[in-house]
Amino acid sequence: MLPNKTALKLIKKYINIFKEGNNIDEFKKELINNLLNSRVLVKTDDGTYTLVSEEEYELMHSRIGALTESVEKFAIPSNLKNMDNPKILDLCSGMGYNAIAALHFNKNCKIDMVEYSEETLFLSLCLNIPYKEHELIKEVIKDYFLNNNSNNKRINLHVGDARKIVKNLNKKYNIVFHDAFSPQRDAVLYTVDFLKEIYNKMNDDAVLISYSSSIPFRSALVEVGFILSEGASVGRKRGITIAYKNPSSDRDLKRISEVDERLIALSTVGVPYRDSDLDLDHDAIVMNREVERKKLKEELSKIDRYYSTKKVKLGKIDEKFLNIQKLDSNSSEIIKRMKEELRN
Ligand SMILES: C[S@@+](CC[C@H](N)C(=O)[O-])C[C@H]1O[C@@H](n2cnc3c(N)ncnc32)[C@H](O)[C@@H]1O
């Protein structure tokens, strides 16, 4: 899924004006006003701007603030401030807020930005994001549009489908910012297969951060081998997802809710999204998941182990699952143990 089509069309017009040699300062105010008047650009509560998505009820950021969200949901929970030269994979870079926030907290970051939409990147050139690091990101984006070789050795910009780009990256990262649209609207970057590609590009002590707390997404993370933990909720009810490859003992692994652990392990809601060749669209991925859910329900019913979602939520299940949840372990381990028990 992409940002709103009207927005992309408007921005495209100005990309052409820029490529013809015109200075951004001459037209940026006009572009912003056009986008605001078309109601496809929204000013969030911290004064920074975000775009409306292709499906109009989702914004690219929450209303608490585009920059605030980057700071509180990505830069701070990643602990990048305390790392030496952290290498960051910034998926779905959009207007670059997450990369800007990362550089603000640690100027030694090395960042690979990955974004599908040229228009969204271009919009960043016309915004005033109140951290001076925005200038660095703007230079990199400008070089991209002018086909210049960027002088910036710390920031690389990759434009295209993250699935193809990540597969071809030949590096390892300490931090992954996973900032796609929600899986309910666009599941393509939430599949087991894509997350596996990311996992393989992460250092042993690396962390992946996503604002999404969706059950099939977290289930996919567990299947791939991530250790799940939950970060504070910012501007919404549910906490963010912080997933480690191999967390050091000083990491505080906050468990996800017990209901969510049970849903992932025991119910068909926990069936993850799949995309084995990394080429399916959202509808196909969702359809395949429905087929897998149905199959699982049949299999579990045959061995008399099928629990309805309602029963799983209420904990009206065999005591042995509830006992597993009493263990002093992390959510991924608990989920795996419950899954094994389910098939026992
Ligand atoms: C929620 S927004 C991210 C906001 C962004 N991090 C920022 O700081 O502005 C999601 C972004 O993902 C991009 N996107 C959607 N599908 C993609 C894909 N398959 N590969 C790369 N980027 C994608 C969209 O164009 C959009 O800019």
Short mmCIF file of C-alpha atoms and ligand atoms in Angstrom, two decimals:
data_model
loop_
_atom_site.label_atom_id
_atom_site.label_comp_id
_atom_site.label_asym_id
_atom_site.label_seq_id
_atom_site.Cartn_x
_atom_site.Cartn_y
_atom_site.Cartn_z
CA MET A 1 0.00 0.00 0.00
CA LEU A 2 1.18 3.48 -0.82
CA PRO A 3 0.36 6.98 0.37
CA ASN A 4 -2.75 8.64 -1.08
CA LYS A 5 -2.92 8.74 -4.90
CA THR A 6 -3.98 12.41 -5.10
CA ALA A 7 -0.97 13.31 -2.95
CA LEU A 8 1.41 11.27 -5.10
CA LYS A 9 0.06 12.86 -8.29
CA LEU A 10 0.47 16.37 -6.92
CA ILE A 11 4.00 15.71 -5.66
CA LYS A 12 5.01 14.09 -8.96
CA LYS A 13 4.24 17.34 -10.76
CA TYR A 14 6.71 19.16 -8.52
CA ILE A 15 9.36 16.46 -8.91
CA ASN A 16 9.31 17.27 -12.63
CA ILE A 17 9.54 21.01 -11.91
CA PHE A 18 12.57 20.29 -9.67
CA LYS A 19 14.23 18.11 -12.30
CA GLU A 20 13.84 20.92 -14.81
CA GLY A 21 16.29 22.87 -12.65
CA ASN A 22 13.98 24.93 -10.43
CA ASN A 23 14.83 25.67 -6.82
CA ILE A 24 12.73 23.92 -4.17
CA ASP A 25 12.32 27.15 -2.17
CA GLU A 26 10.40 28.62 -5.09
CA PHE A 27 7.60 26.04 -4.98
CA LYS A 28 7.63 24.18 -1.67
CA LYS A 29 5.05 26.43 -0.02
CA GLU A 30 2.74 26.02 -3.00
CA LEU A 31 3.08 22.20 -2.88
CA ILE A 32 2.38 22.06 0.86
CA ASN A 33 -0.68 24.33 0.48
CA ASN A 34 -2.00 22.22 -2.40
CA LEU A 35 -1.63 19.05 -0.35
CA LEU A 36 -3.29 20.64 2.70
CA ASN A 37 -6.15 22.00 0.62
CA SER A 38 -6.68 18.55 -0.90
CA ARG A 39 -6.77 17.15 2.67
CA VAL A 40 -4.06 14.59 1.92
CA LEU A 41 -1.43 16.18 4.16
CA VAL A 42 -2.16 16.46 7.88
CA LYS A 43 -0.49 18.54 10.59
CA THR A 44 0.01 16.33 13.66
CA ASP A 45 -0.04 17.49 17.29
CA ASP A 46 3.71 18.20 17.46
CA GLY A 47 3.51 20.45 14.39
CA THR A 48 5.14 18.00 11.95
CA TYR A 49 3.29 16.76 8.88
CA THR A 50 2.20 13.35 7.64
CA LEU A 51 0.42 11.97 4.59
CA VAL A 52 -2.89 10.16 4.33
CA SER A 53 -2.53 6.60 3.01
CA GLU A 54 -4.06 5.14 -0.13
CA GLU A 55 -6.98 4.02 2.02
CA GLU A 56 -8.07 7.26 3.53
CA TYR A 57 -8.63 6.16 7.10
CA GLU A 58 -4.98 5.45 7.83
CA LEU A 59 -2.32 8.13 8.29
CA MET A 60 1.37 7.47 7.84
CA HIS A 61 1.90 8.50 11.47
CA SER A 62 -0.28 8.78 14.53
CA ARG A 63 -1.80 12.15 15.41
CA ILE A 64 0.42 12.55 18.49
CA GLY A 65 3.11 13.72 16.08
CA ALA A 66 5.11 12.32 13.19
CA LEU A 67 8.46 13.25 14.71
CA THR A 68 7.33 12.43 18.26
CA GLU A 69 6.35 8.97 17.08
CA SER A 70 9.78 8.39 15.50
CA VAL A 71 11.50 9.44 18.71
CA GLU A 72 9.28 7.53 21.12
CA LYS A 73 8.48 4.41 19.10
CA PHE A 74 11.76 3.90 17.28
CA ALA A 75 14.81 5.93 18.35
CA ILE A 76 14.44 5.66 22.15
CA PRO A 77 13.32 1.98 22.42
CA SER A 78 16.16 0.91 20.11
CA ASN A 79 18.73 2.16 22.67
CA LEU A 80 20.80 3.52 19.76
CA LYS A 81 21.92 6.44 21.92
CA ASN A 82 24.18 4.10 23.88
CA MET A 83 25.66 2.23 20.91
CA ASP A 84 28.94 2.82 19.09
CA ASN A 85 28.35 3.31 15.37
CA PRO A 86 24.99 1.52 15.18
CA LYS A 87 24.07 0.16 11.78
CA ILE A 88 20.39 0.72 11.07
CA LEU A 89 18.08 -0.73 8.45
CA ASP A 90 15.30 1.85 8.14
CA LEU A 91 12.46 0.07 6.35
CA CYS A 92 9.70 2.21 4.87
CA SER A 93 11.61 5.45 5.33
CA GLY A 94 8.81 7.67 4.01
CA MET A 95 9.72 11.27 4.74
CA GLY A 96 12.72 10.14 6.74
CA TYR A 97 11.45 10.90 10.24
CA ASN A 98 12.90 7.72 11.75
CA ALA A 99 16.30 8.25 10.15
CA ILE A 100 16.32 11.88 11.29
CA ALA A 101 15.42 10.90 14.86
CA ALA A 102 18.12 8.21 14.86
CA LEU A 103 20.81 10.66 13.75
CA HIS A 104 19.60 13.19 16.30
CA PHE A 105 20.24 10.72 19.13
CA ASN A 106 23.47 9.31 17.71
CA LYS A 107 25.34 11.14 15.00
CA ASN A 108 27.49 8.04 14.34
CA CYS A 109 24.61 5.96 12.97
CA LYS A 110 25.04 4.31 9.60
CA ILE A 111 21.66 4.01 7.95
CA ASP A 112 20.28 2.14 4.97
CA MET A 113 16.97 3.78 4.11
CA VAL A 114 14.47 1.72 2.07
CA GLU A 115 11.37 3.30 0.56
CA TYR A 116 9.08 2.43 -2.33
CA SER A 117 7.57 5.82 -3.04
CA GLU A 118 9.79 8.47 -4.65
CA GLU A 119 7.06 11.05 -4.07
CA THR A 120 7.08 10.52 -0.31
CA LEU A 121 10.84 10.96 -0.22
CA PHE A 122 10.58 14.11 -2.33
CA LEU A 123 8.01 15.57 0.04
CA SER A 124 10.68 15.53 2.76
CA LEU A 125 12.62 18.15 0.74
CA CYS A 126 9.65 20.51 1.09
CA LEU A 127 9.09 20.07 4.85
CA ASN A 128 10.71 21.78 7.81
CA ILE A 129 11.36 19.02 10.31
CA PRO A 130 12.76 20.69 13.43
CA TYR A 131 15.92 18.61 13.90
CA LYS A 132 19.05 19.83 12.13
CA GLU A 133 19.75 16.24 11.00
CA HIS A 134 16.93 16.71 8.49
CA GLU A 135 19.47 18.62 6.36
CA LEU A 136 21.62 15.47 6.02
CA ILE A 137 18.66 13.39 4.91
CA LYS A 138 17.57 16.11 2.48
CA GLU A 139 21.03 16.13 0.87
CA VAL A 140 20.87 12.36 0.31
CA ILE A 141 17.35 12.57 -1.15
CA LYS A 142 18.32 15.51 -3.36
CA ASP A 143 21.32 13.58 -4.71
CA TYR A 144 18.97 10.70 -5.56
CA PHE A 145 16.68 12.94 -7.62
CA LEU A 146 19.60 14.66 -9.37
CA ASN A 147 21.34 11.34 -10.07
CA ASN A 148 24.39 12.55 -8.16
CA ASN A 149 26.71 10.21 -6.34
CA SER A 150 26.03 10.99 -2.70
CA ASN A 151 29.00 12.19 -0.64
CA ASN A 152 27.37 10.89 2.48
CA LYS A 153 29.14 7.69 3.49
CA ARG A 154 26.78 7.07 6.44
CA ILE A 155 23.38 7.17 4.75
CA ASN A 156 22.37 5.04 1.77
CA LEU A 157 19.03 5.42 0.08
CA HIS A 158 17.42 2.44 -1.67
CA VAL A 159 14.26 3.11 -3.64
CA GLY A 160 11.97 0.16 -4.44
CA ASP A 161 10.12 -2.77 -2.89
CA ALA A 162 11.72 -3.59 0.47
CA ARG A 163 11.26 -7.31 -0.23
CA LYS A 164 13.62 -7.22 -3.19
CA ILE A 165 16.03 -4.70 -1.68
CA VAL A 166 16.52 -6.48 1.64
CA LYS A 167 17.12 -9.80 -0.13
CA ASN A 168 19.99 -8.22 -2.05
CA LEU A 169 21.60 -6.31 0.82
CA ASN A 170 24.97 -7.66 1.74
CA LYS A 171 25.30 -6.25 5.24
CA LYS A 172 24.39 -6.91 8.85
CA TYR A 173 22.56 -4.49 11.12
CA ASN A 174 22.25 -3.74 14.83
CA ILE A 175 18.81 -2.16 14.54
CA VAL A 176 15.88 -2.60 12.16
CA PHE A 177 13.10 -0.03 12.08
CA HIS A 178 10.07 -1.81 10.60
CA ASP A 179 7.58 0.97 9.83
CA ALA A 180 5.20 -0.37 7.19
CA PHE A 181 1.49 0.43 6.96
CA SER A 182 -0.59 -1.76 9.27
CA PRO A 183 -0.77 -5.50 8.41
CA GLN A 184 -4.58 -5.33 8.30
CA ARG A 185 -4.28 -3.07 5.24
CA ASP A 186 -0.98 -4.25 3.77
CA ALA A 187 0.43 -7.57 4.92
CA VAL A 188 3.32 -7.83 2.42
CA LEU A 189 6.03 -6.71 4.83
CA TYR A 190 4.67 -8.76 7.76
CA THR A 191 5.14 -12.26 6.36
CA VAL A 192 7.24 -15.05 7.86
CA ASP A 193 9.29 -15.09 4.66
CA PHE A 194 10.13 -11.38 4.61
CA LEU A 195 10.87 -11.36 8.34
CA LYS A 196 13.23 -14.29 7.79
CA GLU A 197 15.15 -12.21 5.23
CA ILE A 198 15.45 -9.43 7.81
CA TYR A 199 16.49 -11.89 10.54
CA ASN A 200 19.34 -13.10 8.34
CA LYS A 201 20.59 -9.53 7.94
CA MET A 202 20.71 -8.89 11.69
CA ASN A 203 23.75 -9.21 13.97
CA ASP A 204 23.39 -11.59 16.87
CA ASP A 205 22.62 -8.82 19.38
CA ALA A 206 20.34 -6.88 17.01
CA VAL A 207 16.82 -5.62 17.62
CA LEU A 208 13.81 -5.10 15.34
CA ILE A 209 11.25 -2.47 16.31
CA SER A 210 7.72 -2.08 15.00
CA TYR A 211 4.76 -0.06 16.22
CA SER A 212 2.53 -3.01 15.24
CA SER A 213 1.32 -5.43 17.90
CA SER A 214 -0.74 -7.52 15.49
CA ILE A 215 -1.14 -11.20 16.42
CA PRO A 216 -0.16 -12.73 13.03
CA PHE A 217 2.87 -10.42 12.87
CA ARG A 218 4.09 -11.41 16.34
CA SER A 219 3.36 -15.03 15.52
CA ALA A 220 5.54 -14.75 12.40
CA LEU A 221 8.35 -13.23 14.48
CA VAL A 222 8.25 -16.20 16.87
CA GLU A 223 8.21 -18.68 13.97
CA VAL A 224 11.30 -17.02 12.47
CA GLY A 225 13.17 -17.27 15.79
CA PHE A 226 12.88 -13.78 17.27
CA ILE A 227 12.53 -13.30 21.02
CA LEU A 228 9.48 -11.13 21.54
CA SER A 229 9.14 -8.32 23.98
CA GLU A 230 6.72 -5.44 24.34
CA GLY A 231 7.62 -1.76 24.55
CA ALA A 232 5.56 1.06 26.02
CA SER A 233 2.41 2.10 24.18
CA VAL A 234 2.66 5.54 22.62
CA GLY A 235 -0.55 7.21 21.49
CA ARG A 236 -2.52 3.94 21.41
CA LYS A 237 -3.68 1.15 23.70
CA ARG A 238 -1.30 -1.64 22.77
CA GLY A 239 2.46 -1.57 23.25
CA ILE A 240 4.98 -1.61 20.40
CA THR A 241 6.89 -4.77 19.42
CA ILE A 242 10.57 -5.09 20.25
CA ALA A 243 12.01 -8.32 18.83
CA TYR A 244 15.54 -9.56 19.49
CA LYS A 245 17.64 -12.10 17.70
CA ASN A 246 19.63 -13.11 20.75
CA PRO A 247 19.09 -10.62 23.59
CA SER A 248 21.89 -9.99 26.08
CA SER A 249 21.06 -10.78 29.70
CA ASP A 250 20.76 -7.08 30.64
CA ARG A 251 17.80 -6.60 28.26
CA ASP A 252 14.45 -6.15 29.96
CA LEU A 253 12.18 -8.59 28.11
CA LYS A 254 8.67 -7.46 28.96
CA ARG A 255 6.21 -10.18 28.08
CA ILE A 256 3.31 -9.50 25.76
CA SER A 257 -0.13 -10.03 27.33
CA GLU A 258 -1.05 -13.57 28.38
CA VAL A 259 -4.11 -13.42 26.14
CA ASP A 260 -1.94 -12.58 23.13
CA GLU A 261 0.49 -15.39 23.97
CA ARG A 262 -2.42 -17.83 24.00
CA LEU A 263 -3.92 -16.46 20.79
CA ILE A 264 -0.59 -16.88 18.97
CA ALA A 265 0.01 -20.39 20.29
CA LEU A 266 -3.43 -21.95 20.43
CA SER A 267 -5.89 -20.22 18.12
CA THR A 268 -6.15 -19.89 14.37
CA VAL A 269 -5.80 -16.10 14.82
CA GLY A 270 -2.12 -16.92 15.38
CA VAL A 271 -1.66 -18.23 11.83
CA PRO A 272 0.95 -15.88 10.31
CA TYR A 273 1.09 -14.35 6.83
CA ARG A 274 3.27 -16.12 4.25
CA ASP A 275 4.84 -15.13 0.92
CA SER A 276 7.43 -17.80 0.03
CA ASP A 277 8.67 -16.14 -3.18
CA LEU A 278 8.29 -12.60 -1.82
CA ASP A 279 6.05 -11.57 -4.68
CA LEU A 280 2.41 -11.86 -3.58
CA ASP A 281 0.09 -8.92 -3.10
CA HIS A 282 -1.90 -8.21 0.06
CA ASP A 283 -5.10 -9.92 -1.10
CA ALA A 284 -3.32 -13.15 -2.07
CA ILE A 285 -1.44 -13.24 1.23
CA VAL A 286 -4.65 -12.75 3.21
CA MET A 287 -6.50 -15.36 1.16
CA ASN A 288 -3.73 -17.95 1.66
CA ARG A 289 -3.79 -17.27 5.39
CA GLU A 290 -7.53 -17.92 5.51
CA VAL A 291 -6.97 -21.28 3.79
CA GLU A 292 -4.24 -22.13 6.31
CA ARG A 293 -6.51 -21.13 9.21
CA LYS A 294 -9.27 -23.39 7.93
CA LYS A 295 -6.85 -26.29 7.52
CA LEU A 296 -5.49 -25.82 11.03
CA LYS A 297 -9.00 -25.75 12.48
CA GLU A 298 -9.78 -29.06 10.75
CA GLU A 299 -6.51 -30.68 11.91
CA LEU A 300 -6.97 -29.57 15.52
CA SER A 301 -10.64 -30.60 15.54
CA LYS A 302 -9.64 -34.10 14.39
CA ILE A 303 -7.36 -34.54 17.40
CA ASP A 304 -9.89 -32.82 19.66
CA ARG A 305 -7.58 -29.86 20.33
CA TYR A 306 -9.45 -27.03 18.65
CA TYR A 307 -10.27 -24.08 20.92
CA SER A 308 -12.45 -21.19 19.78
CA THR A 309 -10.89 -17.72 19.92
CA LYS A 310 -13.34 -16.80 22.68
CA LYS A 311 -12.26 -19.74 24.87
CA VAL A 312 -8.59 -18.96 24.26
CA LYS A 313 -9.12 -15.33 25.22
CA LEU A 314 -10.99 -16.24 28.41
CA GLY A 315 -8.42 -18.90 29.33
CA LYS A 316 -11.09 -21.62 29.21
CA ILE A 317 -8.51 -24.14 28.07
CA ASP A 318 -6.62 -27.09 29.49
CA GLU A 319 -4.83 -26.24 32.75
CA LYS A 320 -1.47 -27.40 31.33
CA PHE A 321 -1.36 -24.41 28.97
CA LEU A 322 -2.08 -22.03 31.82
CA ASN A 323 0.73 -23.66 33.82
CA ILE A 324 3.17 -23.06 30.97
CA GLN A 325 2.24 -19.39 31.16
CA LYS A 326 3.27 -19.34 34.82
CA LEU A 327 6.89 -20.19 33.88
CA ASP A 328 9.54 -17.53 34.35
CA SER A 329 10.47 -17.20 30.68
CA ASN A 330 10.06 -14.86 27.72
CA SER A 331 6.93 -14.80 25.53
CA SER A 332 8.56 -16.57 22.57
CA GLU A 333 9.58 -19.53 24.75
CA ILE A 334 6.15 -19.71 26.39
CA ILE A 335 4.44 -19.63 22.97
CA LYS A 336 6.70 -22.37 21.61
CA ARG A 337 6.09 -24.57 24.66
CA MET A 338 2.31 -24.12 24.37
CA LYS A 339 2.42 -24.93 20.65
CA GLU A 340 4.37 -28.13 21.32
CA GLU A 341 1.89 -29.10 24.03
CA LEU A 342 -1.02 -28.49 21.65
CA ARG A 343 0.32 -31.14 19.27
CA ASN A 344 1.32 -33.56 22.03
C1 LIG B 1 3.84 4.18 7.83
S1 LIG B 1 4.70 4.86 6.48
C2 LIG B 1 6.32 5.07 7.14
C3 LIG B 1 6.67 6.46 7.63
C4 LIG B 1 8.13 6.76 7.62
N1 LIG B 1 8.91 5.87 8.43
C5 LIG B 1 8.48 8.21 7.93
O1 LIG B 1 9.33 8.41 8.81
O2 LIG B 1 7.95 9.10 7.30
C6 LIG B 1 4.88 3.48 5.41
C7 LIG B 1 5.78 3.71 4.22
O3 LIG B 1 6.03 2.44 3.62
C8 LIG B 1 6.18 2.62 2.22
N2 LIG B 1 6.03 1.28 1.60
C9 LIG B 1 4.87 0.60 1.40
N3 LIG B 1 5.13 -0.60 0.84
C10 LIG B 1 6.48 -0.69 0.70
C11 LIG B 1 7.34 -1.69 0.20
N4 LIG B 1 6.87 -2.86 -0.27
N5 LIG B 1 8.66 -1.44 0.19
C12 LIG B 1 9.16 -0.27 0.66
N6 LIG B 1 8.38 0.71 1.16
C13 LIG B 1 7.06 0.52 1.19
C14 LIG B 1 5.12 3.63 1.89
O4 LIG B 1 5.38 4.26 0.66
C15 LIG B 1 5.20 4.58 3.10
O5 LIG B 1 6.07 5.64 2.84
#
